[in-house]
C-alpha cells in the first residue's frame, strides 16, 4: 500500500500528471516533492495541470520538457534498458520523468498502469456499473473514516478530471462529512 512507502529511510516523491491514477496516488502519499514531464507539443502537455494540483496541496513541483528530437536520439537507449521491445508511447515521458526524479529522490511512486482501477478514462469503461470499479470503491469504503474523509477533501480540491466525482462520492456517505 501507499502507506508502506512513507516509511522509507530516504526521500520519497511521486510522479504527477493530470490523470486520475497519479493524482490519486499522490494525494494518498502526500509527498513533499512531485515530478512531471511536459512536451514541446502543448497537445500532450499535462505539466501545467499537474503544477496547479501541486500548488493546491503544497507539494514542491519539479518539471522538465521532452523535445521530439531528444526523444528520437535517446530512444535506442530506452529500448535497451527495457530489455524488450515496447510499443507503449508512455515509456518516453516515463524515461525522462525517472531521470528528473532521480536528481532529487531515491524512491518515487507512479500511477503507471492504474487507469483501469481508478476509472480515469472512458476507454477503460468509466461507469458505476463496471465490476472493477465496484470492487475498488468497496475497498475504499473499508478505509477508516478519517482517512476516507481526508482523501475526499483532497480529491475535492483537485482540478476536474475524468472520474473525480465518482471517486469523491464513493469515499464516504454524505453524513460522514
Short mmCIF file of N, CA and C in Angstrom, two decimals:
data_model
loop_
_atom_site.label_atom_id
_atom_site.label_comp_id
_atom_site.label_asym_id
_atom_site.label_seq_id
_atom_site.Cartn_x
_atom_site.Cartn_y
_atom_site.Cartn_z
N UNK A 1 0.83 -1.19 0.00
CA UNK A 1 0.00 0.00 0.00
C UNK A 1 0.87 1.25 0.00
N UNK A 2 0.24 2.36 -0.25
CA UNK A 2 0.96 3.64 -0.30
C UNK A 2 1.60 3.95 1.05
N UNK A 3 0.93 3.62 2.14
CA UNK A 3 1.47 3.89 3.48
C UNK A 3 2.85 3.26 3.69
N UNK A 4 3.08 2.10 3.12
CA UNK A 4 4.36 1.42 3.29
C UNK A 4 5.51 2.24 2.72
N UNK A 5 5.26 2.98 1.64
CA UNK A 5 6.32 3.75 1.02
C UNK A 5 6.69 4.99 1.83
N UNK A 6 5.81 5.45 2.67
CA UNK A 6 6.11 6.61 3.53
C UNK A 6 7.16 6.26 4.57
N UNK A 7 7.31 5.00 4.89
CA UNK A 7 8.24 4.56 5.93
C UNK A 7 9.66 4.36 5.42
N UNK A 8 10.00 4.93 4.30
CA UNK A 8 11.33 4.77 3.72
C UNK A 8 12.35 5.58 4.51
N UNK A 9 13.60 5.14 4.46
CA UNK A 9 14.67 5.89 5.12
C UNK A 9 15.32 6.89 4.15
N UNK A 10 14.68 7.11 3.01
CA UNK A 10 15.11 8.09 2.02
C UNK A 10 13.90 8.94 1.62
N UNK A 11 14.15 10.05 0.95
CA UNK A 11 13.05 10.89 0.49
C UNK A 11 12.24 10.14 -0.57
N UNK A 12 10.92 10.26 -0.47
CA UNK A 12 10.01 9.62 -1.41
C UNK A 12 9.24 10.71 -2.15
N UNK A 13 9.22 10.61 -3.46
CA UNK A 13 8.47 11.56 -4.28
C UNK A 13 7.37 10.83 -5.03
N UNK A 14 6.72 11.56 -5.91
CA UNK A 14 5.64 10.96 -6.71
C UNK A 14 5.64 11.57 -8.10
N UNK A 15 5.27 10.75 -9.07
CA UNK A 15 5.10 11.22 -10.44
C UNK A 15 3.68 11.75 -10.57
N UNK A 16 3.53 12.93 -11.13
CA UNK A 16 2.23 13.58 -11.18
C UNK A 16 1.92 14.07 -12.58
N UNK A 17 0.74 13.70 -13.07
CA UNK A 17 0.23 14.22 -14.34
C UNK A 17 -1.15 14.79 -14.05
N UNK A 18 -1.95 14.97 -15.08
CA UNK A 18 -3.32 15.42 -14.83
C UNK A 18 -4.27 14.24 -14.70
N UNK A 19 -3.76 13.03 -14.80
CA UNK A 19 -4.60 11.84 -14.76
C UNK A 19 -5.05 11.45 -13.37
N UNK A 20 -6.10 10.65 -13.34
CA UNK A 20 -6.65 10.16 -12.08
C UNK A 20 -5.64 9.29 -11.35
N UNK A 21 -4.97 8.42 -12.08
CA UNK A 21 -4.07 7.45 -11.45
C UNK A 21 -2.99 8.13 -10.62
N UNK A 22 -2.19 8.99 -11.25
CA UNK A 22 -1.11 9.62 -10.50
C UNK A 22 -1.63 10.63 -9.48
N UNK A 23 -2.70 11.34 -9.82
CA UNK A 23 -3.26 12.33 -8.88
C UNK A 23 -3.75 11.65 -7.61
N UNK A 24 -4.42 10.53 -7.76
CA UNK A 24 -4.96 9.80 -6.62
C UNK A 24 -3.85 9.24 -5.73
N UNK A 25 -2.87 8.58 -6.36
CA UNK A 25 -1.76 8.02 -5.57
C UNK A 25 -0.96 9.13 -4.88
N UNK A 26 -0.77 10.24 -5.57
CA UNK A 26 -0.02 11.34 -4.98
C UNK A 26 -0.78 11.93 -3.80
N UNK A 27 -2.08 12.06 -3.94
CA UNK A 27 -2.90 12.57 -2.82
C UNK A 27 -2.81 11.63 -1.62
N UNK A 28 -2.81 10.33 -1.86
CA UNK A 28 -2.68 9.37 -0.76
C UNK A 28 -1.31 9.47 -0.09
N UNK A 29 -0.27 9.58 -0.90
CA UNK A 29 1.09 9.64 -0.36
C UNK A 29 1.37 10.98 0.32
N UNK A 30 0.86 12.05 -0.26
CA UNK A 30 1.10 13.41 0.23
C UNK A 30 2.60 13.67 0.40
N UNK A 31 3.37 13.53 -0.71
CA UNK A 31 4.82 13.70 -0.63
C UNK A 31 5.22 15.17 -0.55
N UNK A 32 6.45 15.42 -0.24
CA UNK A 32 6.95 16.79 -0.28
C UNK A 32 7.26 17.21 -1.72
N UNK A 33 7.68 16.25 -2.53
CA UNK A 33 8.16 16.58 -3.87
C UNK A 33 7.44 15.74 -4.93
N UNK A 34 7.04 16.41 -6.01
CA UNK A 34 6.38 15.73 -7.12
C UNK A 34 7.07 16.11 -8.43
N UNK A 35 6.91 15.23 -9.42
CA UNK A 35 7.63 15.38 -10.68
C UNK A 35 6.69 15.20 -11.86
N UNK A 36 6.91 16.03 -12.87
CA UNK A 36 6.06 15.96 -14.06
C UNK A 36 6.89 16.25 -15.30
N UNK A 37 6.42 15.74 -16.42
CA UNK A 37 7.08 15.97 -17.70
C UNK A 37 6.11 16.65 -18.64
N UNK A 38 6.60 17.71 -19.27
CA UNK A 38 5.83 18.39 -20.30
C UNK A 38 6.39 18.04 -21.67
N UNK A 39 5.73 18.51 -22.69
CA UNK A 39 6.15 18.21 -24.06
C UNK A 39 6.25 19.49 -24.87
N UNK A 40 7.07 19.43 -25.93
CA UNK A 40 7.17 20.60 -26.80
C UNK A 40 5.88 20.81 -27.58
N UNK A 41 5.04 19.80 -27.67
CA UNK A 41 3.72 19.90 -28.30
C UNK A 41 2.69 20.06 -27.19
N UNK A 42 2.07 21.23 -27.10
CA UNK A 42 1.15 21.51 -25.99
C UNK A 42 -0.07 20.60 -25.96
N UNK A 43 -0.36 19.91 -27.07
CA UNK A 43 -1.49 18.98 -27.11
C UNK A 43 -1.33 17.88 -26.05
N UNK A 44 -0.09 17.47 -25.79
CA UNK A 44 0.17 16.37 -24.88
C UNK A 44 0.73 16.83 -23.53
N UNK A 45 0.82 18.11 -23.32
CA UNK A 45 1.48 18.63 -22.13
C UNK A 45 0.51 18.69 -20.95
N UNK A 46 0.78 17.89 -19.92
CA UNK A 46 -0.05 17.86 -18.71
C UNK A 46 0.64 18.53 -17.54
N UNK A 47 1.84 19.05 -17.75
CA UNK A 47 2.63 19.60 -16.65
C UNK A 47 1.96 20.80 -15.99
N UNK A 48 1.29 21.64 -16.76
CA UNK A 48 0.68 22.83 -16.16
C UNK A 48 -0.46 22.45 -15.21
N UNK A 49 -1.24 21.45 -15.58
CA UNK A 49 -2.32 21.00 -14.68
C UNK A 49 -1.75 20.27 -13.46
N UNK A 50 -0.66 19.55 -13.67
CA UNK A 50 0.00 18.89 -12.54
C UNK A 50 0.55 19.93 -11.57
N UNK A 51 1.11 21.01 -12.10
CA UNK A 51 1.62 22.09 -11.24
C UNK A 51 0.49 22.73 -10.44
N UNK A 52 -0.66 22.93 -11.07
CA UNK A 52 -1.80 23.51 -10.36
C UNK A 52 -2.20 22.62 -9.18
N UNK A 53 -2.22 21.32 -9.40
CA UNK A 53 -2.55 20.38 -8.32
C UNK A 53 -1.49 20.41 -7.23
N UNK A 54 -0.22 20.47 -7.63
CA UNK A 54 0.87 20.54 -6.66
C UNK A 54 0.77 21.81 -5.82
N UNK A 55 0.45 22.91 -6.46
CA UNK A 55 0.32 24.18 -5.73
C UNK A 55 -0.82 24.13 -4.71
N UNK A 56 -1.95 23.54 -5.10
CA UNK A 56 -3.09 23.43 -4.19
C UNK A 56 -2.72 22.65 -2.93
N UNK A 57 -1.91 21.61 -3.11
CA UNK A 57 -1.58 20.72 -1.99
C UNK A 57 -0.26 21.05 -1.30
N UNK A 58 0.45 22.06 -1.77
CA UNK A 58 1.71 22.45 -1.13
C UNK A 58 2.87 21.53 -1.40
N UNK A 59 2.85 20.83 -2.54
CA UNK A 59 3.95 19.93 -2.89
C UNK A 59 4.97 20.71 -3.71
N UNK A 60 6.26 20.45 -3.46
CA UNK A 60 7.32 21.08 -4.26
C UNK A 60 7.30 20.43 -5.64
N UNK A 61 7.18 21.23 -6.67
CA UNK A 61 6.95 20.74 -8.03
C UNK A 61 8.21 20.89 -8.88
N UNK A 62 8.62 19.78 -9.50
CA UNK A 62 9.72 19.78 -10.46
C UNK A 62 9.16 19.35 -11.81
N UNK A 63 9.58 20.03 -12.86
CA UNK A 63 9.11 19.65 -14.19
C UNK A 63 10.25 19.81 -15.19
N UNK A 64 10.15 19.05 -16.23
CA UNK A 64 11.07 19.16 -17.36
C UNK A 64 10.24 19.01 -18.61
N UNK A 65 10.84 19.27 -19.75
CA UNK A 65 10.12 19.20 -21.01
C UNK A 65 10.85 18.23 -21.94
N UNK A 66 10.09 17.41 -22.66
CA UNK A 66 10.64 16.47 -23.64
C UNK A 66 10.47 17.08 -25.03
N UNK A 67 11.54 17.08 -25.77
CA UNK A 67 11.52 17.56 -27.15
C UNK A 67 11.64 16.36 -28.08
N UNK A 68 10.94 16.40 -29.19
CA UNK A 68 10.88 15.23 -30.08
C UNK A 68 12.27 14.81 -30.57
N UNK A 69 13.14 15.77 -30.87
CA UNK A 69 14.49 15.41 -31.34
C UNK A 69 15.26 14.65 -30.26
N UNK A 70 15.11 15.11 -29.03
CA UNK A 70 15.77 14.47 -27.89
C UNK A 70 15.24 13.04 -27.70
N UNK A 71 13.93 12.88 -27.80
CA UNK A 71 13.33 11.55 -27.64
C UNK A 71 13.81 10.59 -28.72
N UNK A 72 13.88 11.07 -29.95
CA UNK A 72 14.35 10.21 -31.05
C UNK A 72 15.81 9.83 -30.81
N UNK A 73 16.61 10.75 -30.34
CA UNK A 73 18.02 10.48 -30.07
C UNK A 73 18.17 9.43 -28.97
N UNK A 74 17.36 9.53 -27.91
CA UNK A 74 17.51 8.66 -26.75
C UNK A 74 16.73 7.35 -26.85
N UNK A 75 15.88 7.22 -27.85
CA UNK A 75 15.00 6.05 -27.94
C UNK A 75 15.75 4.71 -27.94
N UNK A 76 16.85 4.56 -28.69
CA UNK A 76 17.56 3.27 -28.64
C UNK A 76 18.03 2.90 -27.22
N UNK A 77 18.48 3.90 -26.46
CA UNK A 77 18.91 3.62 -25.09
C UNK A 77 17.72 3.22 -24.21
N UNK A 78 16.58 3.86 -24.43
CA UNK A 78 15.37 3.49 -23.69
C UNK A 78 15.02 2.03 -23.94
N UNK A 79 15.01 1.64 -25.20
CA UNK A 79 14.67 0.26 -25.56
C UNK A 79 15.67 -0.73 -24.97
N UNK A 80 16.95 -0.34 -24.97
CA UNK A 80 17.98 -1.20 -24.40
C UNK A 80 17.68 -1.48 -22.92
N UNK A 81 17.33 -0.46 -22.18
CA UNK A 81 17.08 -0.62 -20.75
C UNK A 81 15.74 -1.30 -20.46
N UNK A 82 14.86 -1.33 -21.42
CA UNK A 82 13.58 -2.02 -21.24
C UNK A 82 13.77 -3.54 -21.32
N UNK A 83 14.86 -3.98 -21.88
CA UNK A 83 15.18 -5.40 -22.06
C UNK A 83 14.27 -6.11 -23.06
N UNK A 84 13.33 -5.39 -23.63
CA UNK A 84 12.46 -5.96 -24.66
C UNK A 84 11.81 -4.81 -25.41
N UNK A 85 11.43 -5.07 -26.65
CA UNK A 85 10.73 -4.01 -27.38
C UNK A 85 9.41 -3.66 -26.69
N UNK A 86 9.09 -2.40 -26.66
CA UNK A 86 7.86 -1.95 -26.03
C UNK A 86 7.24 -0.88 -26.90
N UNK A 87 6.00 -1.10 -27.32
CA UNK A 87 5.32 -0.16 -28.21
C UNK A 87 4.50 0.88 -27.47
N UNK A 88 4.52 0.86 -26.15
CA UNK A 88 3.74 1.83 -25.38
C UNK A 88 4.44 3.18 -25.42
N UNK A 89 3.79 4.20 -25.98
CA UNK A 89 4.45 5.50 -26.09
C UNK A 89 4.73 6.17 -24.75
N UNK A 90 4.13 5.68 -23.68
CA UNK A 90 4.35 6.31 -22.38
C UNK A 90 5.76 6.07 -21.84
N UNK A 91 6.51 5.14 -22.44
CA UNK A 91 7.87 4.91 -21.95
C UNK A 91 8.75 6.13 -22.18
N UNK A 92 8.43 6.93 -23.20
CA UNK A 92 9.27 8.10 -23.49
C UNK A 92 9.19 9.13 -22.37
N UNK A 93 8.00 9.62 -22.01
CA UNK A 93 7.99 10.57 -20.89
C UNK A 93 8.41 9.92 -19.57
N UNK A 94 8.09 8.63 -19.39
CA UNK A 94 8.48 7.95 -18.16
C UNK A 94 10.01 7.92 -18.01
N UNK A 95 10.71 7.72 -19.10
CA UNK A 95 12.17 7.72 -19.10
C UNK A 95 12.71 9.04 -18.54
N UNK A 96 12.22 10.14 -19.10
CA UNK A 96 12.68 11.46 -18.67
C UNK A 96 12.19 11.81 -17.26
N UNK A 97 11.03 11.34 -16.92
CA UNK A 97 10.49 11.56 -15.58
C UNK A 97 11.37 10.89 -14.53
N UNK A 98 11.79 9.67 -14.80
CA UNK A 98 12.67 8.95 -13.87
C UNK A 98 14.01 9.66 -13.73
N UNK A 99 14.54 10.14 -14.84
CA UNK A 99 15.81 10.87 -14.78
C UNK A 99 15.68 12.15 -13.95
N UNK A 100 14.58 12.85 -14.12
CA UNK A 100 14.34 14.08 -13.35
C UNK A 100 14.20 13.76 -11.86
N UNK A 101 13.39 12.78 -11.54
CA UNK A 101 13.14 12.43 -10.14
C UNK A 101 14.42 11.97 -9.45
N UNK A 102 15.25 11.23 -10.16
CA UNK A 102 16.47 10.68 -9.55
C UNK A 102 17.42 11.78 -9.08
N UNK A 103 17.31 12.96 -9.63
CA UNK A 103 18.15 14.08 -9.19
C UNK A 103 17.76 14.55 -7.79
N UNK A 104 16.55 14.19 -7.35
CA UNK A 104 16.02 14.74 -6.10
C UNK A 104 15.60 13.69 -5.06
N UNK A 105 15.17 12.52 -5.51
CA UNK A 105 14.70 11.47 -4.59
C UNK A 105 15.25 10.12 -5.02
N UNK A 106 15.19 9.17 -4.11
CA UNK A 106 15.62 7.81 -4.41
C UNK A 106 14.43 6.93 -4.77
N UNK A 107 13.28 7.20 -4.18
CA UNK A 107 12.07 6.42 -4.41
C UNK A 107 10.97 7.35 -4.88
N UNK A 108 10.24 6.91 -5.90
CA UNK A 108 9.09 7.70 -6.38
C UNK A 108 7.95 6.76 -6.73
N UNK A 109 6.75 7.14 -6.32
CA UNK A 109 5.57 6.37 -6.68
C UNK A 109 5.03 6.88 -8.01
N UNK A 110 4.48 5.95 -8.77
CA UNK A 110 3.91 6.28 -10.07
C UNK A 110 2.52 5.69 -10.16
N UNK A 111 1.64 6.35 -10.87
CA UNK A 111 0.31 5.81 -11.13
C UNK A 111 0.28 4.98 -12.39
N UNK A 112 1.43 4.69 -12.94
CA UNK A 112 1.54 3.95 -14.20
C UNK A 112 0.77 2.63 -14.12
N UNK A 113 -0.16 2.44 -15.04
CA UNK A 113 -0.89 1.19 -15.13
C UNK A 113 -2.14 1.12 -14.27
N UNK A 114 -2.46 2.17 -13.55
CA UNK A 114 -3.60 2.12 -12.64
C UNK A 114 -4.89 2.66 -13.24
N UNK A 115 -4.85 3.09 -14.48
CA UNK A 115 -6.03 3.70 -15.10
C UNK A 115 -7.27 2.82 -14.98
N UNK A 116 -7.08 1.53 -15.17
CA UNK A 116 -8.22 0.62 -15.14
C UNK A 116 -8.88 0.60 -13.76
N UNK A 117 -8.08 0.68 -12.72
CA UNK A 117 -8.62 0.63 -11.36
C UNK A 117 -9.25 1.93 -10.92
N UNK A 118 -8.66 3.05 -11.33
CA UNK A 118 -9.15 4.34 -10.86
C UNK A 118 -10.22 4.93 -11.75
N UNK A 119 -10.65 4.21 -12.76
CA UNK A 119 -11.75 4.63 -13.61
C UNK A 119 -11.51 6.01 -14.22
N UNK A 120 -10.29 6.28 -14.58
CA UNK A 120 -9.95 7.61 -15.03
C UNK A 120 -10.28 7.92 -16.46
N UNK A 121 -10.45 6.95 -17.30
CA UNK A 121 -10.57 7.24 -18.71
C UNK A 121 -11.69 6.44 -19.34
N UNK A 122 -12.37 7.07 -20.25
CA UNK A 122 -13.53 6.46 -20.90
C UNK A 122 -13.17 5.13 -21.55
N UNK A 123 -12.00 5.05 -22.16
CA UNK A 123 -11.63 3.80 -22.84
C UNK A 123 -11.40 2.65 -21.87
N UNK A 124 -11.41 2.89 -20.56
CA UNK A 124 -11.33 1.81 -19.58
C UNK A 124 -12.68 1.54 -18.91
N UNK A 125 -13.74 2.06 -19.50
CA UNK A 125 -15.07 1.73 -19.00
C UNK A 125 -15.45 2.47 -17.75
N UNK A 126 -15.28 3.78 -17.74
CA UNK A 126 -15.59 4.55 -16.55
C UNK A 126 -17.10 4.71 -16.39
N UNK A 127 -17.69 3.85 -15.63
CA UNK A 127 -19.10 3.99 -15.27
C UNK A 127 -19.34 3.17 -14.01
N UNK A 128 -20.34 3.51 -13.29
CA UNK A 128 -20.54 2.90 -11.97
C UNK A 128 -20.98 1.45 -12.02
N UNK A 129 -21.33 0.94 -13.18
CA UNK A 129 -21.76 -0.45 -13.26
C UNK A 129 -20.60 -1.40 -13.57
N UNK A 130 -19.41 -0.86 -13.75
CA UNK A 130 -18.24 -1.67 -14.04
C UNK A 130 -17.85 -2.45 -12.78
N UNK A 131 -17.68 -3.75 -12.91
CA UNK A 131 -17.35 -4.59 -11.75
C UNK A 131 -16.01 -4.24 -11.13
N UNK A 132 -15.02 -3.86 -11.96
CA UNK A 132 -13.71 -3.48 -11.41
C UNK A 132 -13.85 -2.24 -10.54
N UNK A 133 -14.62 -1.28 -11.00
CA UNK A 133 -14.82 -0.05 -10.24
C UNK A 133 -15.55 -0.34 -8.94
N UNK A 134 -16.54 -1.21 -9.00
CA UNK A 134 -17.27 -1.56 -7.78
C UNK A 134 -16.35 -2.19 -6.74
N UNK A 135 -15.48 -3.09 -7.19
CA UNK A 135 -14.55 -3.74 -6.27
C UNK A 135 -13.63 -2.68 -5.65
N UNK A 136 -13.11 -1.77 -6.48
CA UNK A 136 -12.20 -0.73 -6.00
C UNK A 136 -12.89 0.17 -4.98
N UNK A 137 -14.09 0.64 -5.31
CA UNK A 137 -14.77 1.55 -4.39
C UNK A 137 -15.21 0.82 -3.11
N UNK A 138 -15.50 -0.46 -3.21
CA UNK A 138 -15.80 -1.23 -1.99
C UNK A 138 -14.58 -1.26 -1.07
N UNK A 139 -13.39 -1.38 -1.65
CA UNK A 139 -12.15 -1.37 -0.86
C UNK A 139 -11.94 0.01 -0.22
N UNK A 140 -12.22 1.06 -0.99
CA UNK A 140 -12.08 2.42 -0.44
C UNK A 140 -12.96 2.61 0.78
N UNK A 141 -14.16 2.08 0.72
CA UNK A 141 -15.11 2.25 1.83
C UNK A 141 -14.66 1.52 3.10
N UNK A 142 -13.69 0.61 2.98
CA UNK A 142 -13.19 -0.12 4.14
C UNK A 142 -12.07 0.64 4.87
N UNK A 143 -11.58 1.72 4.26
CA UNK A 143 -10.58 2.54 4.93
C UNK A 143 -11.22 3.17 6.17
N UNK A 144 -10.44 3.48 7.18
CA UNK A 144 -11.00 4.17 8.35
C UNK A 144 -11.64 5.50 7.92
N UNK A 145 -12.69 5.87 8.62
CA UNK A 145 -13.46 7.07 8.27
C UNK A 145 -12.56 8.30 8.12
N UNK A 146 -11.66 8.50 9.04
CA UNK A 146 -10.78 9.67 8.98
C UNK A 146 -9.97 9.74 7.70
N UNK A 147 -9.43 8.60 7.28
CA UNK A 147 -8.64 8.57 6.04
C UNK A 147 -9.53 8.83 4.83
N UNK A 148 -10.73 8.25 4.82
CA UNK A 148 -11.64 8.46 3.69
C UNK A 148 -12.04 9.93 3.57
N UNK A 149 -12.37 10.54 4.69
CA UNK A 149 -12.79 11.95 4.67
C UNK A 149 -11.62 12.84 4.24
N UNK A 150 -10.42 12.58 4.77
CA UNK A 150 -9.24 13.37 4.39
C UNK A 150 -8.97 13.22 2.90
N UNK A 151 -9.04 11.99 2.40
CA UNK A 151 -8.81 11.74 0.98
C UNK A 151 -9.89 12.42 0.13
N UNK A 152 -11.12 12.36 0.57
CA UNK A 152 -12.22 13.01 -0.17
C UNK A 152 -11.99 14.51 -0.26
N UNK A 153 -11.56 15.12 0.83
CA UNK A 153 -11.30 16.57 0.82
C UNK A 153 -10.16 16.92 -0.13
N UNK A 154 -9.13 16.07 -0.20
CA UNK A 154 -8.03 16.30 -1.14
C UNK A 154 -8.52 16.18 -2.58
N UNK A 155 -9.33 15.17 -2.84
CA UNK A 155 -9.86 14.99 -4.19
C UNK A 155 -10.75 16.16 -4.57
N UNK A 156 -11.53 16.64 -3.63
CA UNK A 156 -12.43 17.77 -3.90
C UNK A 156 -11.65 19.02 -4.32
N UNK A 157 -10.46 19.24 -3.74
CA UNK A 157 -9.63 20.41 -4.07
C UNK A 157 -8.97 20.30 -5.44
N UNK A 158 -8.86 19.10 -5.97
CA UNK A 158 -8.15 18.90 -7.23
C UNK A 158 -8.91 19.51 -8.40
N UNK A 159 -8.17 19.92 -9.44
CA UNK A 159 -8.86 20.36 -10.66
C UNK A 159 -9.70 19.20 -11.21
N UNK A 160 -10.71 19.53 -11.99
CA UNK A 160 -11.57 18.48 -12.54
C UNK A 160 -10.77 17.52 -13.40
N UNK A 161 -11.12 16.25 -13.31
CA UNK A 161 -10.55 15.21 -14.14
C UNK A 161 -11.59 14.12 -14.29
N UNK A 162 -11.51 13.33 -15.36
CA UNK A 162 -12.49 12.25 -15.55
C UNK A 162 -12.45 11.28 -14.37
N UNK A 163 -13.59 11.02 -13.78
CA UNK A 163 -13.67 10.10 -12.66
C UNK A 163 -13.62 10.76 -11.29
N UNK A 164 -13.39 12.09 -11.25
CA UNK A 164 -13.28 12.79 -9.96
C UNK A 164 -14.54 12.64 -9.12
N UNK A 165 -15.69 12.91 -9.72
CA UNK A 165 -16.94 12.84 -8.97
C UNK A 165 -17.18 11.41 -8.48
N UNK A 166 -16.89 10.44 -9.33
CA UNK A 166 -17.09 9.03 -8.96
C UNK A 166 -16.23 8.68 -7.74
N UNK A 167 -14.95 9.06 -7.77
CA UNK A 167 -14.08 8.76 -6.63
C UNK A 167 -14.54 9.48 -5.37
N UNK A 168 -14.86 10.75 -5.51
CA UNK A 168 -15.27 11.57 -4.37
C UNK A 168 -16.53 11.00 -3.71
N UNK A 169 -17.54 10.70 -4.51
CA UNK A 169 -18.82 10.25 -3.95
C UNK A 169 -18.75 8.84 -3.38
N UNK A 170 -17.75 8.08 -3.77
CA UNK A 170 -17.65 6.72 -3.25
C UNK A 170 -16.72 6.59 -2.05
N UNK A 171 -16.12 7.67 -1.62
CA UNK A 171 -15.23 7.60 -0.46
C UNK A 171 -15.98 7.53 0.85
N UNK A 172 -17.12 8.19 0.93
CA UNK A 172 -17.87 8.20 2.19
C UNK A 172 -19.31 8.61 1.93
N UNK A 173 -20.15 8.27 2.86
CA UNK A 173 -21.55 8.70 2.79
C UNK A 173 -21.61 10.19 3.13
N UNK A 174 -22.56 10.93 2.58
CA UNK A 174 -22.66 12.37 2.87
C UNK A 174 -22.70 12.67 4.37
N UNK A 175 -23.33 11.81 5.14
CA UNK A 175 -23.44 12.05 6.59
C UNK A 175 -22.08 11.99 7.29
N UNK A 176 -21.09 11.37 6.66
CA UNK A 176 -19.77 11.24 7.28
C UNK A 176 -18.92 12.50 7.12
N UNK A 177 -19.37 13.43 6.29
CA UNK A 177 -18.61 14.66 6.09
C UNK A 177 -19.06 15.69 7.10
#
